[in-house]
Amino acid sequence: MKSTGTGNRRLAERIDERYREEANLDRHGVSQPTPDMTFAELAARFLAESVPKPYHRERLKVLLPFWGETPIGRITKNLTREYRRSRHAEKRLTDTTVNRDLECLRHILYWALDEGLLLVNPLNRMRLERERKRKRPVMSLDEEDSLLRVAKPHLRPIVIAALDSGLRRGELLTERWEDIDFARRLLFVTRSKTPEGESREVPLTSRLFDLLWDTRENEGLIFTFKGKSIYSVKTAWKTALTKAVIRQYRFHDLRHTYNSRLLEAGVIREVRMSLMGHSLGDDPQATYSHVELPIKREAIRKLEAWVADQRKQLTEGGTQHEGAPRTANDR
């Protein structure tokens, strides 16, 4: 019998009733709010009990030093402003980078809310800093060739897959052999950053099909390092860029390159967005997720034809470079 710690009968009865309610919830496995849990403890549970993406693991590396010892019930929007100032004081960062940090933090708190560990998400309706739009670099075919020549064996197929499918890094690193339909030459994305991207199908280019066919397995992750999961390619990526003596692209720029090449090949926006699994947002006219497979196959055929044409021009020593505007006669 647990003591109520009071001589007031009415108060003691209320406390005893609360004890009984808590015991009943425990018996039925119902989580109770734990606002005193530290963010570090919550992060550990999130990694162990949810389905974290590589993106979440990367962001936690910078979130934990600041938020680790903070009770989750004491996280506030004011503290996020302190976090933003702290991040900018450490090193030169864009507001976009810090926004991604805070989005990850908010996502984990929503998970805590769903698990019954919080009654409300303190970062609900949190306003993020307005992000400046900037020109996204596109990798040329010459740069691609230089990069692939020096990339480490485990990185090279990942780069090819990114350039030929437009998948995000996190999507690539969680793709499984079970997600490849070799008979239909299709790659299925089942674990994506956005709900719209999770069930999409992407036709394989001939290059990507051959790469996967030559290394095929019955099951398991497609891209591994010495048989183990890959959570980050940051080090191998930076090393390859340095050895290739090309500009310091981000890995995500391979996705922009895929989109740009589709555009150059004459693939319309709706089809490009469907292939890339872009979020539909609030556009009621958006039909990205309903683009039919034959149209996607035609888009990949156009992409391969465009790349072949560009390589032919490079081989022949032409002056026209990838991404350069074409004249009416060229078309």
Short mmCIF file of C-alpha atoms in Angstrom, two decimals:
data_model
loop_
_atom_site.label_atom_id
_atom_site.label_comp_id
_atom_site.label_asym_id
_atom_site.label_seq_id
_atom_site.Cartn_x
_atom_site.Cartn_y
_atom_site.Cartn_z
CA MET A 1 0.00 0.00 0.00
CA LYS A 2 1.45 3.34 -1.05
CA SER A 3 1.29 6.23 1.44
CA THR A 4 -0.48 9.40 0.31
CA GLY A 5 1.71 11.53 2.57
CA THR A 6 -1.18 13.64 3.90
CA GLY A 7 -3.55 13.64 6.88
CA ASN A 8 -6.35 15.30 4.90
CA ARG A 9 -8.89 12.56 4.20
CA ARG A 10 -10.41 14.11 1.07
CA LEU A 11 -6.97 14.86 -0.41
CA ALA A 12 -5.75 11.38 0.52
CA GLU A 13 -8.73 9.82 -1.30
CA ARG A 14 -7.97 11.86 -4.44
CA ILE A 15 -4.29 10.89 -4.33
CA ASP A 16 -5.20 7.24 -3.79
CA GLU A 17 -7.56 7.39 -6.77
CA ARG A 18 -4.75 8.83 -8.91
CA TYR A 19 -2.42 6.00 -7.80
CA ARG A 20 -5.09 3.46 -8.81
CA GLU A 21 -5.53 5.11 -12.24
CA GLU A 22 -1.77 5.09 -12.87
CA ALA A 23 -1.51 1.45 -11.81
CA ASN A 24 -4.38 0.53 -14.12
CA LEU A 25 -2.72 2.31 -17.06
CA ASP A 26 0.55 0.53 -16.34
CA ARG A 27 -1.20 -2.86 -16.31
CA HIS A 28 -2.65 -2.16 -19.76
CA GLY A 29 0.61 -0.85 -21.17
CA VAL A 30 -0.69 2.67 -21.69
CA SER A 31 2.07 5.30 -21.69
CA GLN A 32 1.74 8.23 -19.36
CA PRO A 33 3.03 11.74 -20.01
CA THR A 34 6.63 12.07 -18.82
CA PRO A 35 7.50 15.76 -19.24
CA ASP A 36 10.57 15.34 -16.99
CA MET A 37 12.17 12.93 -19.48
CA THR A 38 15.26 14.54 -21.01
CA PHE A 39 15.47 15.00 -24.75
CA ALA A 40 18.47 12.63 -24.78
CA GLU A 41 16.28 9.90 -23.25
CA LEU A 42 13.52 10.63 -25.74
CA ALA A 43 15.99 10.53 -28.64
CA ALA A 44 17.23 7.12 -27.49
CA ARG A 45 13.67 5.79 -27.39
CA PHE A 46 12.91 7.34 -30.77
CA LEU A 47 15.91 5.61 -32.36
CA ALA A 48 15.08 2.28 -30.72
CA GLU A 49 11.30 2.17 -31.09
CA SER A 50 10.38 4.20 -34.19
CA VAL A 51 11.60 3.96 -37.78
CA PRO A 52 14.27 6.68 -37.90
CA LYS A 53 15.71 7.73 -41.23
CA PRO A 54 19.41 8.51 -41.81
CA TYR A 55 18.31 12.15 -41.90
CA HIS A 56 17.15 11.95 -38.27
CA ARG A 57 20.38 10.31 -37.09
CA GLU A 58 22.45 13.03 -38.76
CA ARG A 59 20.40 15.87 -37.24
CA LEU A 60 20.52 14.36 -33.77
CA LYS A 61 24.31 14.76 -33.81
CA VAL A 62 23.84 18.54 -33.67
CA LEU A 63 20.61 18.60 -31.65
CA LEU A 64 21.79 16.54 -28.69
CA PRO A 65 24.65 18.79 -27.49
CA PHE A 66 22.19 21.66 -27.00
CA TRP A 67 18.93 19.86 -26.11
CA GLY A 68 20.17 16.62 -24.55
CA GLU A 69 19.71 17.52 -20.87
CA THR A 70 16.54 19.59 -21.39
CA PRO A 71 13.32 17.99 -20.05
CA ILE A 72 10.96 17.59 -22.99
CA GLY A 73 8.21 19.35 -21.03
CA ARG A 74 10.39 22.47 -20.85
CA ILE A 75 11.17 22.79 -24.54
CA THR A 76 9.70 26.06 -25.80
CA LYS A 77 9.70 28.22 -28.91
CA ASN A 78 11.88 30.72 -27.03
CA LEU A 79 14.50 28.02 -26.56
CA THR A 80 14.51 27.34 -30.30
CA ARG A 81 15.53 30.96 -30.85
CA GLU A 82 18.42 30.44 -28.41
CA TYR A 83 19.34 27.29 -30.31
CA ARG A 84 19.37 29.21 -33.60
CA ARG A 85 21.69 31.86 -32.14
CA SER A 86 23.94 29.14 -30.72
CA ARG A 87 24.21 27.34 -34.07
CA HIS A 88 25.07 30.53 -35.92
CA ALA A 89 27.69 31.38 -33.28
CA GLU A 90 29.42 28.00 -33.73
CA LYS A 91 29.97 28.27 -37.49
CA ARG A 92 28.68 29.98 -40.58
CA LEU A 93 25.37 28.33 -41.45
CA THR A 94 22.34 29.17 -43.54
CA ASP A 95 18.90 29.57 -41.99
CA THR A 96 17.86 26.64 -44.16
CA THR A 97 20.25 24.33 -42.29
CA VAL A 98 18.97 25.40 -38.87
CA ASN A 99 15.38 25.07 -40.11
CA ARG A 100 16.06 21.42 -40.95
CA ASP A 101 17.46 20.91 -37.41
CA LEU A 102 14.31 22.32 -35.84
CA GLU A 103 12.03 20.37 -38.15
CA CYS A 104 13.73 17.18 -36.95
CA LEU A 105 13.32 18.27 -33.32
CA ARG A 106 9.62 18.98 -33.90
CA HIS A 107 9.16 15.63 -35.64
CA ILE A 108 10.60 13.74 -32.65
CA LEU A 109 8.33 15.69 -30.29
CA TYR A 110 5.33 14.73 -32.43
CA TRP A 111 6.42 11.13 -32.08
CA ALA A 112 6.52 11.63 -28.28
CA LEU A 113 3.00 13.06 -28.49
CA ASP A 114 1.76 10.03 -30.44
CA GLU A 115 3.39 7.72 -27.87
CA GLY A 116 1.63 9.49 -24.99
CA LEU A 117 4.87 10.88 -23.56
CA LEU A 118 3.66 14.46 -24.07
CA LEU A 119 0.20 16.00 -23.87
CA VAL A 120 1.02 18.68 -26.47
CA ASN A 121 3.87 19.39 -28.86
CA PRO A 122 5.44 22.65 -27.63
CA LEU A 123 6.75 23.35 -31.13
CA ASN A 124 3.38 23.01 -32.84
CA ARG A 125 2.88 25.92 -35.28
CA MET A 126 6.52 26.98 -34.79
CA ARG A 127 7.50 29.64 -37.33
CA LEU A 128 10.73 28.97 -39.20
CA GLU A 129 13.03 31.54 -40.73
CA ARG A 130 12.29 32.44 -44.31
CA GLU A 131 14.73 30.63 -46.59
CA ARG A 132 16.56 32.39 -49.38
CA LYS A 133 16.29 30.73 -52.75
CA ARG A 134 19.61 30.06 -54.40
CA LYS A 135 20.76 28.63 -57.68
CA ARG A 136 21.15 24.87 -57.48
CA PRO A 137 24.30 23.55 -59.19
CA VAL A 138 23.99 20.85 -61.83
CA MET A 139 26.78 18.34 -62.35
CA SER A 140 28.08 18.11 -65.92
CA LEU A 141 28.78 14.81 -67.65
CA ASP A 142 32.52 15.54 -67.58
CA GLU A 143 32.36 16.11 -63.82
CA GLU A 144 30.26 12.97 -63.38
CA ASP A 145 32.87 10.90 -65.22
CA SER A 146 35.68 12.39 -63.12
CA LEU A 147 33.78 11.67 -59.91
CA LEU A 148 32.94 8.07 -60.81
CA ARG A 149 36.56 7.33 -61.75
CA VAL A 150 37.81 8.13 -58.23
CA ALA A 151 34.79 7.23 -56.05
CA LYS A 152 35.30 4.39 -53.58
CA PRO A 153 33.71 1.06 -54.57
CA HIS A 154 30.80 1.40 -52.14
CA LEU A 155 30.10 5.02 -53.16
CA ARG A 156 30.21 4.64 -56.94
CA PRO A 157 26.94 2.63 -57.31
CA ILE A 158 25.16 5.02 -54.93
CA VAL A 159 26.18 8.00 -57.07
CA ILE A 160 25.02 6.27 -60.26
CA ALA A 161 21.70 5.38 -58.63
CA ALA A 162 21.19 8.98 -57.48
CA LEU A 163 21.95 10.38 -60.94
CA ASP A 164 19.74 7.85 -62.72
CA SER A 165 16.76 7.73 -60.33
CA GLY A 166 16.68 11.05 -58.47
CA LEU A 167 16.25 9.28 -55.12
CA ARG A 168 17.20 11.12 -51.96
CA ARG A 169 20.22 9.87 -50.01
CA GLY A 170 18.02 8.47 -47.24
CA GLU A 171 15.83 6.68 -49.77
CA LEU A 172 18.83 5.12 -51.48
CA LEU A 173 20.42 3.90 -48.26
CA THR A 174 17.21 2.11 -47.22
CA GLU A 175 16.39 0.56 -50.61
CA ARG A 176 16.23 -3.23 -50.53
CA TRP A 177 16.62 -5.91 -53.19
CA GLU A 178 13.01 -6.83 -52.57
CA ASP A 179 12.10 -3.37 -53.94
CA ILE A 180 13.55 -4.10 -57.39
CA ASP A 181 11.39 -5.72 -60.07
CA PHE A 182 13.96 -6.85 -62.63
CA ALA A 183 11.36 -8.36 -64.96
CA ARG A 184 9.61 -4.99 -65.30
CA ARG A 185 12.82 -2.95 -64.83
CA LEU A 186 11.32 -0.98 -61.96
CA LEU A 187 12.54 0.36 -58.63
CA PHE A 188 9.91 0.82 -55.92
CA VAL A 189 10.43 3.46 -53.23
CA THR A 190 8.82 2.28 -49.99
CA ARG A 191 10.62 4.44 -47.41
CA SER A 192 10.63 8.13 -48.25
CA LYS A 193 10.88 11.53 -46.61
CA THR A 194 7.41 12.45 -47.87
CA PRO A 195 4.20 10.37 -47.88
CA GLU A 196 3.79 11.07 -51.62
CA GLY A 197 7.21 9.56 -52.32
CA GLU A 198 6.81 6.33 -50.38
CA SER A 199 4.87 4.29 -52.94
CA ARG A 200 6.31 5.61 -56.18
CA GLU A 201 7.81 3.49 -58.92
CA VAL A 202 10.81 4.62 -60.94
CA PRO A 203 11.73 2.92 -64.25
CA LEU A 204 15.39 1.88 -64.35
CA THR A 205 17.81 3.33 -66.86
CA SER A 206 19.86 0.75 -68.76
CA ARG A 207 22.96 1.76 -66.80
CA LEU A 208 21.26 1.37 -63.42
CA PHE A 209 19.57 -1.89 -64.45
CA ASP A 210 22.93 -3.40 -65.50
CA LEU A 211 24.61 -2.23 -62.29
CA LEU A 212 21.91 -3.79 -60.09
CA TRP A 213 21.64 -6.97 -62.17
CA ASP A 214 25.37 -7.64 -61.90
CA THR A 215 25.30 -7.36 -58.08
CA ARG A 216 21.78 -8.68 -57.39
CA GLU A 217 20.81 -10.50 -54.20
CA ASN A 218 17.55 -12.08 -53.10
CA GLU A 219 17.03 -9.80 -50.12
CA GLY A 220 18.61 -7.19 -47.86
CA LEU A 221 19.87 -3.68 -48.35
CA ILE A 222 21.14 -2.87 -51.83
CA PHE A 223 23.87 -0.43 -50.81
CA THR A 224 26.15 -1.55 -47.99
CA PHE A 225 29.74 -1.20 -46.81
CA LYS A 226 31.40 -4.51 -46.03
CA GLY A 227 27.96 -6.05 -45.66
CA LYS A 228 26.73 -3.48 -43.14
CA SER A 229 24.21 -0.64 -43.35
CA ILE A 230 25.45 2.76 -44.49
CA TYR A 231 24.18 5.71 -42.47
CA SER A 232 26.31 8.43 -44.05
CA VAL A 233 28.41 8.91 -47.19
CA LYS A 234 29.75 12.31 -46.15
CA THR A 235 33.43 11.34 -45.78
CA ALA A 236 33.60 9.22 -48.93
CA TRP A 237 31.73 11.92 -50.86
CA LYS A 238 34.08 14.74 -49.84
CA THR A 239 37.12 12.58 -50.58
CA ALA A 240 35.82 11.75 -54.06
CA LEU A 241 35.12 15.42 -54.87
CA THR A 242 38.63 16.39 -53.82
CA LYS A 243 40.26 13.61 -55.84
CA ALA A 244 38.12 14.41 -58.89
CA VAL A 245 39.17 18.08 -58.66
CA ILE A 246 35.64 19.37 -59.22
CA ARG A 247 33.52 21.87 -57.32
CA GLN A 248 32.23 20.99 -53.85
CA TYR A 249 28.78 19.67 -54.71
CA ARG A 250 26.39 18.44 -52.05
CA PHE A 251 25.19 14.87 -52.47
CA HIS A 252 21.67 16.28 -52.78
CA ASP A 253 22.81 18.14 -55.91
CA LEU A 254 22.74 14.78 -57.72
CA ARG A 255 18.96 14.88 -57.28
CA HIS A 256 18.87 18.40 -58.76
CA THR A 257 21.04 17.15 -61.62
CA TYR A 258 18.54 14.36 -62.36
CA ASN A 259 15.68 16.86 -62.40
CA SER A 260 17.62 19.27 -64.62
CA ARG A 261 18.51 16.53 -67.11
CA LEU A 262 14.87 15.45 -67.32
CA LEU A 263 13.95 19.08 -67.98
CA GLU A 264 16.57 19.36 -70.72
CA ALA A 265 15.23 16.13 -72.22
CA GLY A 266 11.79 17.71 -72.55
CA VAL A 267 10.03 15.93 -69.66
CA ILE A 268 7.16 18.03 -68.29
CA ARG A 269 6.98 19.16 -64.68
CA GLU A 270 4.21 16.81 -63.50
CA VAL A 271 6.13 13.76 -64.71
CA ARG A 272 9.42 14.96 -63.19
CA MET A 273 7.74 15.57 -59.85
CA SER A 274 6.11 12.13 -59.92
CA LEU A 275 9.42 10.40 -60.62
CA MET A 276 11.11 12.32 -57.80
CA GLY A 277 8.34 11.86 -55.22
CA HIS A 278 7.87 15.55 -54.53
CA SER A 279 5.37 16.59 -51.89
CA LEU A 280 2.06 17.71 -53.35
CA GLY A 281 1.75 20.54 -50.84
CA ASP A 282 -1.57 22.39 -50.91
CA ASP A 283 -2.02 22.42 -54.70
CA PRO A 284 -5.43 20.84 -55.41
CA GLN A 285 -4.52 20.59 -59.11
CA ALA A 286 -1.36 18.57 -58.48
CA THR A 287 -1.46 15.08 -60.00
CA TYR A 288 2.13 14.00 -59.51
CA SER A 289 1.30 10.72 -57.83
CA HIS A 290 -1.14 9.73 -60.59
CA VAL A 291 1.22 9.84 -63.56
CA GLU A 292 0.91 6.48 -65.31
CA LEU A 293 3.83 4.11 -65.73
CA PRO A 294 4.07 4.25 -69.57
CA ILE A 295 4.54 8.03 -69.32
CA LYS A 296 7.32 7.53 -66.77
CA ARG A 297 9.00 4.97 -69.03
CA GLU A 298 8.89 7.46 -71.90
CA ALA A 299 10.48 10.08 -69.64
CA ILE A 300 13.40 7.76 -68.85
CA ARG A 301 13.76 6.94 -72.57
CA LYS A 302 14.01 10.68 -73.27
CA LEU A 303 16.55 11.09 -70.47
CA GLU A 304 18.78 8.32 -71.84
CA ALA A 305 18.52 9.70 -75.37
CA TRP A 306 19.47 13.18 -74.15
CA VAL A 307 22.49 11.89 -72.21
CA ALA A 308 23.62 9.83 -75.23
CA ASP A 309 23.32 12.90 -77.45
CA GLN A 310 25.34 15.01 -75.00
CA ARG A 311 28.06 12.35 -74.78
CA LYS A 312 28.20 12.11 -78.57
CA GLN A 313 28.77 15.86 -78.78
CA LEU A 314 31.54 15.64 -76.19
CA THR A 315 33.18 12.77 -78.05
CA GLU A 316 33.05 14.64 -81.34
CA GLY A 317 34.66 17.63 -79.68
CA GLY A 318 31.67 19.91 -80.10
CA THR A 319 31.59 23.27 -78.34
CA GLN A 320 28.07 22.89 -77.00
CA HIS A 321 28.09 21.87 -73.34
CA GLU A 322 25.58 20.13 -71.13
CA GLY A 323 22.80 22.47 -70.07
CA ALA A 324 23.55 25.03 -72.82
CA PRO A 325 20.46 26.37 -74.57
CA ARG A 326 19.78 24.92 -77.99
CA THR A 327 18.84 26.81 -81.13
CA ALA A 328 15.82 26.02 -83.27
CA ASN A 329 18.11 24.23 -85.74
CA ASP A 330 19.52 22.04 -82.98
CA ARG A 331 16.03 20.80 -82.21
#
